[in-house]
Tab-separated table of C-alpha atoms and ligand atoms in Angstrom:
chain	number	residue	atom	x	y	z
A	230	MET	CA	-0.278	-0.002	-0.076
A	231	LYS	CA	1.131	3.259	-0.708
A	232	THR	CA	2.261	5.845	2.064
A	233	LEU	CA	2.410	9.665	1.795
A	234	MET	CA	5.395	9.783	0.346
A	235	GLN	CA	4.534	7.950	-2.720
A	236	MET	CA	1.338	9.964	-3.215
A	237	ASP	CA	0.763	13.136	-5.634
A	238	PRO	CA	-1.751	15.743	-4.794
A	239	PRO	CA	-4.667	16.095	-5.131
A	240	GLU	CA	-4.375	12.367	-3.181
A	241	HIS	CA	-1.388	13.498	-1.216
A	242	THR	CA	-3.152	16.595	-0.401
A	243	PHE	CA	-6.367	14.886	1.002
A	244	TYR	CA	-4.363	11.951	3.256
A	245	ARG	CA	-1.648	14.699	4.936
A	246	ARG	CA	-4.689	17.299	5.742
A	247	LEU	CA	-5.903	14.523	7.832
A	248	LEU	CA	-2.721	14.617	9.715
A	249	THR	CA	-1.906	18.143	9.567
A	250	ALA	CA	-3.786	19.371	12.974
A	251	ASP	CA	-1.535	16.769	15.103
A	252	PHE	CA	1.986	18.327	13.724
A	253	MET	CA	1.207	21.781	14.231
A	254	VAL	CA	3.461	23.887	16.211
A	255	ARG	CA	0.982	24.588	18.791
A	256	LYS	CA	-0.301	21.075	19.173
A	257	VAL	CA	3.422	19.657	19.440
A	258	GLU	CA	4.215	22.397	21.628
A	259	GLY	CA	1.586	20.936	23.932
A	260	LEU	CA	3.808	17.949	24.498
A	261	ARG	CA	6.850	19.467	25.287
A	262	PRO	CA	6.583	18.742	29.261
A	263	GLY	CA	5.746	15.335	28.825
A	264	ILE	CA	8.525	15.138	26.075
A	265	GLN	CA	10.424	16.726	29.458
A	266	ARG	CA	9.904	14.032	31.550
A	267	LEU	CA	10.761	11.423	28.854
A	268	VAL	CA	14.147	13.142	28.687
A	269	ASP	CA	14.548	13.276	32.338
A	270	ASP	CA	13.714	9.955	33.001
A	271	LEU	CA	16.013	8.271	30.333
A	272	ILE	CA	18.823	10.225	31.703
A	273	ASP	CA	18.284	9.455	35.250
A	274	THR	CA	17.944	5.958	34.429
A	275	MET	CA	21.655	6.151	32.632
A	276	LEU	CA	23.117	7.779	35.575
A	277	ALA	CA	22.216	4.913	37.612
A	278	GLY	CA	23.930	2.486	35.359
A	279	PRO	CA	27.130	1.917	34.526
A	280	ARG	CA	29.931	3.775	33.128
A	281	PRO	CA	30.473	3.908	29.964
A	282	ALA	CA	26.668	3.837	28.855
A	283	ASP	CA	25.548	3.652	25.428
A	284	LEU	CA	23.881	7.180	24.459
A	285	VAL	CA	21.775	5.544	21.681
A	286	GLU	CA	20.564	2.615	23.640
A	287	ALA	CA	19.902	5.026	26.607
A	288	LEU	CA	18.355	8.230	24.982
A	289	ALA	CA	18.442	8.006	21.327
A	290	LEU	CA	16.495	4.985	20.568
A	291	PRO	CA	14.121	4.971	23.449
A	292	LEU	CA	12.685	8.337	23.227
A	293	PRO	CA	11.359	8.970	19.569
A	294	SER	CA	9.442	5.613	19.962
A	295	LEU	CA	7.976	7.034	23.525
A	296	VAL	CA	7.188	9.990	21.959
A	297	ILE	CA	5.139	8.384	19.004
A	298	CYS	CA	3.675	5.926	21.175
A	299	GLU	CA	1.884	9.317	23.393
A	300	LEU	CA	1.172	10.568	19.619
A	301	LEU	CA	-0.714	7.164	18.193
A	302	GLY	CA	-2.161	6.243	21.597
A	303	VAL	CA	-0.434	3.203	22.288
A	304	PRO	CA	-1.093	2.450	25.757
A	305	TYR	CA	1.449	2.399	28.522
A	306	GLY	CA	1.922	-1.122	29.282
A	307	ASP	CA	2.468	-1.988	25.436
A	308	ARG	CA	5.385	0.325	25.023
A	309	ALA	CA	7.987	-2.171	25.414
A	310	PHE	CA	6.454	-4.102	22.560
A	311	PHE	CA	6.251	-1.116	20.787
A	312	GLN	CA	9.806	-0.195	21.191
A	313	ARG	CA	11.187	-3.852	20.253
A	314	VAL	CA	8.886	-3.615	17.130
A	315	ALA	CA	10.095	0.108	16.078
A	316	GLY	CA	13.669	-1.101	16.923
A	317	GLU	CA	13.350	-4.156	14.314
A	318	LEU	CA	11.581	-2.298	11.404
A	319	VAL	CA	14.230	0.522	11.604
A	320	MET	CA	16.017	0.324	7.821
A	321	ASP	CA	19.574	-0.481	8.489
A	322	GLU	CA	21.655	-2.189	6.488
A	323	GLY	CA	20.272	-5.114	8.560
A	324	ASP	CA	18.350	-8.524	7.771
A	325	PRO	CA	15.201	-7.228	5.381
A	326	ALA	CA	13.426	-10.409	6.595
A	327	ARG	CA	13.176	-9.441	9.843
A	328	ALA	CA	11.975	-5.735	9.103
A	329	VAL	CA	9.228	-7.379	7.011
A	330	ALA	CA	8.612	-9.646	9.793
A	331	ALA	CA	7.987	-6.852	12.562
A	332	SER	CA	5.905	-4.876	10.036
A	333	GLU	CA	3.533	-7.831	10.021
A	334	GLU	CA	3.886	-7.971	13.694
A	335	LEU	CA	3.224	-4.045	13.965
A	336	ASP	CA	0.183	-4.306	11.736
A	337	GLY	CA	-1.573	-6.961	14.078
A	338	TYR	CA	-1.198	-5.143	16.985
A	339	LEU	CA	-1.989	-2.003	15.335
A	340	ASP	CA	-5.547	-3.745	14.513
A	341	GLY	CA	-5.977	-4.584	17.901
A	342	LEU	CA	-5.340	-1.296	19.179
A	343	LEU	CA	-7.885	0.285	16.378
A	344	GLU	CA	-10.442	-1.738	17.939
A	345	GLU	CA	-9.828	-0.119	21.439
A	346	ALA	CA	-9.958	3.538	19.431
A	347	GLY	CA	-7.996	5.540	22.116
A	348	ASP	CA	-7.388	8.874	22.253
A	349	GLY	CA	-4.530	9.161	20.280
A	350	ILE	CA	-4.043	10.021	16.436
A	351	LEU	CA	-5.313	6.183	15.415
A	352	GLY	CA	-8.221	6.704	17.752
A	353	ARG	CA	-9.224	9.640	15.952
A	354	LEU	CA	-8.582	8.395	12.762
A	355	ALA	CA	-10.585	5.374	13.283
A	356	GLY	CA	-13.684	7.094	14.449
A	357	GLY	CA	-13.443	10.043	11.582
A	358	GLY	CA	-14.284	8.052	8.546
A	359	ALA	CA	-12.152	8.987	6.209
A	360	MET	CA	-9.781	6.398	6.176
A	361	THR	CA	-9.970	2.557	5.694
A	362	ARG	CA	-8.430	0.197	8.515
A	363	PRO	CA	-5.390	-1.143	6.490
A	364	GLU	CA	-4.733	2.597	5.106
A	365	ILE	CA	-4.665	3.957	9.018
A	366	ARG	CA	-2.327	0.950	9.763
A	367	THR	CA	-0.132	2.248	6.569
A	368	MET	CA	-0.296	5.732	8.159
A	369	ALA	CA	1.017	4.376	11.578
A	370	GLN	CA	4.210	2.666	10.327
A	371	LEU	CA	4.940	5.682	8.132
A	372	LEU	CA	4.714	7.839	11.076
A	373	LEU	CA	6.804	5.107	13.075
A	374	VAL	CA	9.435	4.876	10.488
A	375	ALA	CA	9.848	8.104	9.562
A	376	GLY	CA	10.268	9.441	13.075
A	377	HIS	CA	12.177	6.991	14.880
A	378	ASP	CA	15.318	6.342	13.300
A	379	THR	CA	15.665	10.225	11.562
A	380	THR	CA	15.469	11.599	15.649
A	381	ALA	CA	17.267	9.114	17.179
A	382	ASN	CA	20.186	9.452	14.977
A	383	MET	CA	20.040	13.204	15.239
A	384	ILE	CA	19.810	12.753	18.720
A	385	ALA	CA	23.291	10.426	18.807
A	386	LEU	CA	25.222	12.200	15.958
A	387	GLY	CA	24.457	15.704	17.002
A	388	THR	CA	25.624	14.675	20.475
A	389	ALA	CA	29.108	13.075	18.438
A	390	ALA	CA	29.311	16.175	16.858
A	391	LEU	CA	29.369	18.731	19.724
A	392	LEU	CA	31.583	16.243	21.831
A	393	ALA	CA	33.911	16.606	18.951
A	394	ASN	CA	33.596	20.293	18.925
A	395	PRO	CA	34.071	21.397	22.596
A	396	ASP	CA	33.672	25.181	22.217
A	397	GLN	CA	30.606	24.889	20.915
A	398	LEU	CA	29.220	22.262	22.857
A	399	ALA	CA	29.963	24.737	26.158
A	400	ALA	CA	28.181	27.372	23.980
A	401	VAL	CA	25.076	24.830	23.924
A	402	ARG	CA	25.428	23.965	27.432
A	403	ASP	CA	25.844	27.638	28.793
A	404	GLY	CA	23.154	29.633	26.401
A	405	ASP	CA	19.376	29.770	26.260
A	406	ALA	CA	16.637	28.484	24.550
A	407	ALA	CA	16.944	30.741	21.499
A	408	LEU	CA	20.482	29.211	21.155
A	409	VAL	CA	19.882	25.553	21.839
A	410	ALA	CA	16.783	26.019	19.011
A	411	ASN	CA	19.525	27.832	16.505
A	412	THR	CA	21.903	24.698	17.472
A	413	VAL	CA	19.168	22.254	16.589
A	414	GLU	CA	18.877	23.841	12.756
A	415	GLU	CA	22.523	24.053	12.386
A	416	LEU	CA	22.801	20.313	13.476
A	417	LEU	CA	20.177	19.461	10.774
A	418	ARG	CA	22.012	21.210	8.334
A	419	TYR	CA	25.886	20.117	9.175
A	420	LEU	CA	24.664	16.425	9.496
A	421	SER	CA	21.913	16.396	6.655
A	422	ILE	CA	21.016	12.967	8.070
A	423	THR	CA	18.604	11.486	5.575
A	424	HIS	CA	20.712	9.785	2.865
A	425	THR	CA	17.807	8.602	1.083
A	426	GLU	CA	17.576	11.480	-1.221
A	427	ALA	CA	13.868	12.988	-2.002
A	428	ARG	CA	13.121	10.567	-5.419
A	429	ARG	CA	11.196	12.719	-8.112
A	430	VAL	CA	10.132	12.435	-11.715
A	431	ALA	CA	9.666	15.967	-13.756
A	432	LEU	CA	5.941	16.048	-14.719
A	433	GLU	CA	6.820	18.318	-17.682
A	434	ASP	CA	9.938	20.035	-19.140
A	435	LEU	CA	12.076	22.208	-16.653
A	436	GLU	CA	15.179	23.574	-15.667
A	437	VAL	CA	17.477	23.584	-13.035
A	438	GLY	CA	20.500	25.591	-12.484
A	439	GLY	CA	20.887	25.657	-16.636
A	440	GLN	CA	20.220	22.183	-16.837
A	441	LEU	CA	17.123	21.023	-18.912
A	442	ILE	CA	15.090	18.260	-17.435
A	443	ARG	CA	12.585	16.969	-19.654
A	444	ALA	CA	9.300	15.258	-18.874
A	445	GLY	CA	9.354	11.757	-17.293
A	446	GLU	CA	13.483	11.964	-16.504
A	447	GLY	CA	14.145	11.180	-12.608
A	448	ILE	CA	15.893	13.345	-10.369
A	449	VAL	CA	17.759	12.488	-7.128
A	450	VAL	CA	17.721	15.985	-5.282
A	451	VAL	CA	21.014	15.391	-2.912
A	452	LYS	CA	19.810	18.024	0.646
A	453	SER	CA	23.396	17.381	1.849
A	454	VAL	CA	25.031	19.490	-1.012
A	455	ALA	CA	22.244	22.066	-0.758
A	456	ASN	CA	23.105	22.202	3.068
A	457	ARG	CA	26.668	22.608	2.390
A	458	ASP	CA	26.078	25.513	-0.473
A	459	PRO	CA	28.890	28.367	0.312
A	460	ALA	CA	26.561	30.810	-1.117
A	461	ALA	CA	23.941	30.050	1.565
A	462	PHE	CA	26.098	29.096	4.151
A	463	PRO	CA	29.443	30.467	4.285
A	464	GLY	CA	31.917	28.525	5.101
A	465	PRO	CA	29.907	25.581	5.191
A	466	GLY	CA	31.783	22.680	6.390
A	467	THR	CA	32.234	24.321	9.861
A	468	LEU	CA	29.645	23.851	12.625
A	469	ASP	CA	28.758	27.024	14.043
A	470	VAL	CA	25.799	26.943	16.456
A	471	ARG	CA	25.332	30.531	16.559
A	472	ARG	CA	24.809	30.541	12.401
A	473	LYS	CA	21.725	31.403	10.741
A	474	ALA	CA	20.647	28.386	9.489
A	475	ARG	CA	16.991	27.940	9.632
A	476	HIS	CA	16.609	27.625	5.531
A	477	HIS	CA	18.257	24.439	5.319
A	478	VAL	CA	16.444	21.691	3.895
A	479	ALA	CA	16.980	18.933	6.281
A	480	PHE	CA	13.084	18.493	6.214
A	481	GLY	CA	12.821	18.435	2.085
A	482	TYR	CA	11.002	21.065	0.342
A	483	GLY	CA	7.619	21.418	-1.179
A	484	VAL	CA	4.868	19.340	-0.693
A	485	HIS	CA	6.326	16.103	0.988
A	486	GLN	CA	8.379	18.286	3.068
A	487	CYS	CA	8.450	16.525	6.628
A	488	LEU	CA	5.170	16.272	8.139
A	489	GLY	CA	6.626	15.433	11.734
A	490	GLN	CA	9.628	18.621	11.744
A	491	PRO	CA	7.637	20.664	14.627
A	492	LEU	CA	7.617	17.533	16.541
A	493	ALA	CA	11.544	16.678	15.560
A	494	ARG	CA	12.191	20.420	16.638
A	495	VAL	CA	10.927	20.032	20.046
A	496	GLU	CA	12.439	16.814	20.798
A	497	LEU	CA	16.007	17.501	19.747
A	498	GLN	CA	15.359	21.033	21.538
A	499	VAL	CA	14.863	19.364	24.851
A	500	VAL	CA	17.549	16.803	24.169
A	501	TYR	CA	20.121	19.470	23.450
A	502	GLY	CA	18.791	21.720	25.975
A	503	THR	CA	19.073	19.088	28.770
A	504	LEU	CA	21.453	16.739	28.400
A	505	TYR	CA	24.630	18.773	28.452
A	506	ARG	CA	23.419	20.970	30.981
A	507	ARG	CA	22.767	17.802	33.365
A	508	ILE	CA	25.650	15.989	32.626
A	509	PRO	CA	28.542	18.917	32.387
A	510	THR	CA	31.183	16.559	32.193
A	511	LEU	CA	29.741	14.022	29.034
A	512	ALA	CA	32.423	12.785	27.242
A	513	LEU	CA	32.984	10.183	24.719
A	514	ALA	CA	34.310	6.869	26.207
A	515	VAL	CA	36.169	6.153	22.703
A	516	PRO	CA	37.754	8.154	20.265
A	517	LEU	CA	35.643	9.855	17.667
A	518	GLU	CA	37.258	7.809	15.008
A	519	ARG	CA	36.309	4.561	16.614
A	520	LEU	CA	32.886	5.138	16.346
A	521	ASP	CA	30.869	3.156	13.930
A	522	PHE	CA	29.367	5.017	11.558
A	523	LYS	CA	26.178	3.940	9.542
A	524	ASP	CA	28.188	4.466	6.115
A	525	HIS	CA	25.433	2.569	4.186
A	526	ALA	CA	22.503	3.190	6.283
A	527	VAL	CA	19.056	5.145	4.892
A	528	PHE	CA	19.752	7.664	7.617
A	529	TYR	CA	23.282	8.480	8.792
A	530	GLY	CA	24.305	8.074	12.530
A	531	VAL	CA	26.335	5.958	14.898
A	532	ARG	CA	25.488	2.298	15.685
A	533	GLU	CA	26.510	3.349	19.647
A	534	LEU	CA	28.183	6.292	21.013
A	535	PRO	CA	29.581	5.028	24.172
A	536	VAL	CA	29.538	8.003	26.694
A	537	THR	CA	31.159	8.549	30.218
A	538	TRP	CA	31.017	11.463	32.877
B	266	LIG	C1	15.230	15.192	12.896
B	266	LIG	C2	14.341	13.916	12.465
B	266	LIG	C3	13.567	14.298	11.395
B	266	LIG	C4	14.336	14.143	9.783
B	266	LIG	C5	15.764	14.730	9.280
B	266	LIG	C6	13.112	13.761	8.742
B	266	LIG	C7	13.451	14.398	7.557
B	266	LIG	C8	12.356	14.118	6.478
B	266	LIG	C9	12.630	14.577	4.849
B	266	LIG	C10	13.959	14.770	4.522
B	266	LIG	C11	11.310	14.177	4.554
B	266	LIG	C12	10.995	14.496	3.132
B	266	LIG	C13	11.042	13.287	2.202
B	266	LIG	C14	10.895	13.275	0.505
B	266	LIG	O1	10.912	15.059	0.008
B	266	LIG	O2	10.928	12.587	-0.160
B	266	LIG	C15	10.190	13.881	5.529
B	266	LIG	C16	9.021	13.596	5.068
B	266	LIG	C17	8.322	13.030	6.627
B	266	LIG	N1	8.507	12.904	7.676
B	266	LIG	FE1	10.246	13.700	8.366
B	266	LIG	N2	11.973	13.994	9.638
B	266	LIG	C18	12.119	13.741	10.783
B	266	LIG	C19	11.257	13.605	11.828
B	266	LIG	C20	9.885	12.977	11.580
B	266	LIG	C21	9.135	12.886	12.602
B	266	LIG	C22	9.255	13.067	14.098
B	266	LIG	C23	8.258	12.462	11.995
B	266	LIG	C24	6.324	11.890	12.836
B	266	LIG	C25	6.050	11.436	13.749
B	266	LIG	C26	7.511	12.609	10.736
B	266	LIG	C27	7.423	11.856	9.648
B	266	LIG	C28	7.495	12.169	8.566
B	266	LIG	C29	6.415	12.078	7.115
B	266	LIG	C30	4.833	11.328	7.587
B	266	LIG	C31	7.035	12.613	6.124
B	266	LIG	C32	5.872	12.135	4.900
B	266	LIG	C33	5.554	13.535	4.223
B	266	LIG	C34	4.909	13.240	2.961
B	266	LIG	O3	5.109	12.698	2.087
B	266	LIG	O4	4.124	14.079	2.355
B	266	LIG	N3	9.469	12.955	10.296
B	266	LIG	N4	11.293	13.822	6.796
């Protein structure tokens, strides 16, 4: 079944509108206190455990899936199951058969959840009548896949990038909310983690940068190149948390621009605004070059981020 990402208007417009309200800035701001509690709890648990700890497992992976649980209306008791399946769904270089099995398992679970029609997005969509059950399940899986590993990689890789640039980290740690928000934009630009670039087919002849693209030809839009264009971002190879970077295209551009970006921003602002303040001595437990970078994965990141404090 097609997801939003494979649809064109007007079909795309119809389905996307059913979710627009859930991801509006005002709505997502209401989730901030709950996200802050989740981040604080995950940090408490990490601090109570042994050192070094893996920040991917302790914070980066669980946070986005717990937030999506809240959003979709997954009951508290099912969170451990949901987190396991979300982890298996993650599109790494891993075993595709395992991802398919996880997707089927999740579909079965979502069916049960739709019966209960809770108060999250799923309950509302199930009660709304505009979407069929299979369509709602597909949408839920898209939200999970699109919102989980992306945000997780930004948390871990963003932290690695800041730890590798201690003056920048110190500025964020001592900075105000506006500087933390700016840091989120700069790290989104600098890291450009979505390596599955936007693929499009030209519907009519058009010209981009003096190059004629004929109707029917395919285009791969490489966001990381745009995000390092010196005309848009002077000295683009430097991580500068004070730079104005909000015009980056890390969330894409046009009708398919990331639906969840307000939520991703709040999650990252809470993490970057909390982690380094609560653990001012946070440090990598292995040299940066020994980190296991996901060179061939859909979303760029690190498999583990061993940290100490
Ligand atoms: C830092 C984290 C994130 C990054 C870097 C990111 C990046 C992107 C990008 C680049 C696209 C556009 C793909 C294209 O043009 O083909 C996209 C689309 C999308 N994202 Fe995100 N995303 C993030 C977090 C989230 C979150 C938290 C959610 C929801 C829970 C989400 C839901 C979606 C959905 C549903 C689409 C498809 C929109 C459409 O086709 O209309 N994303 N994302």
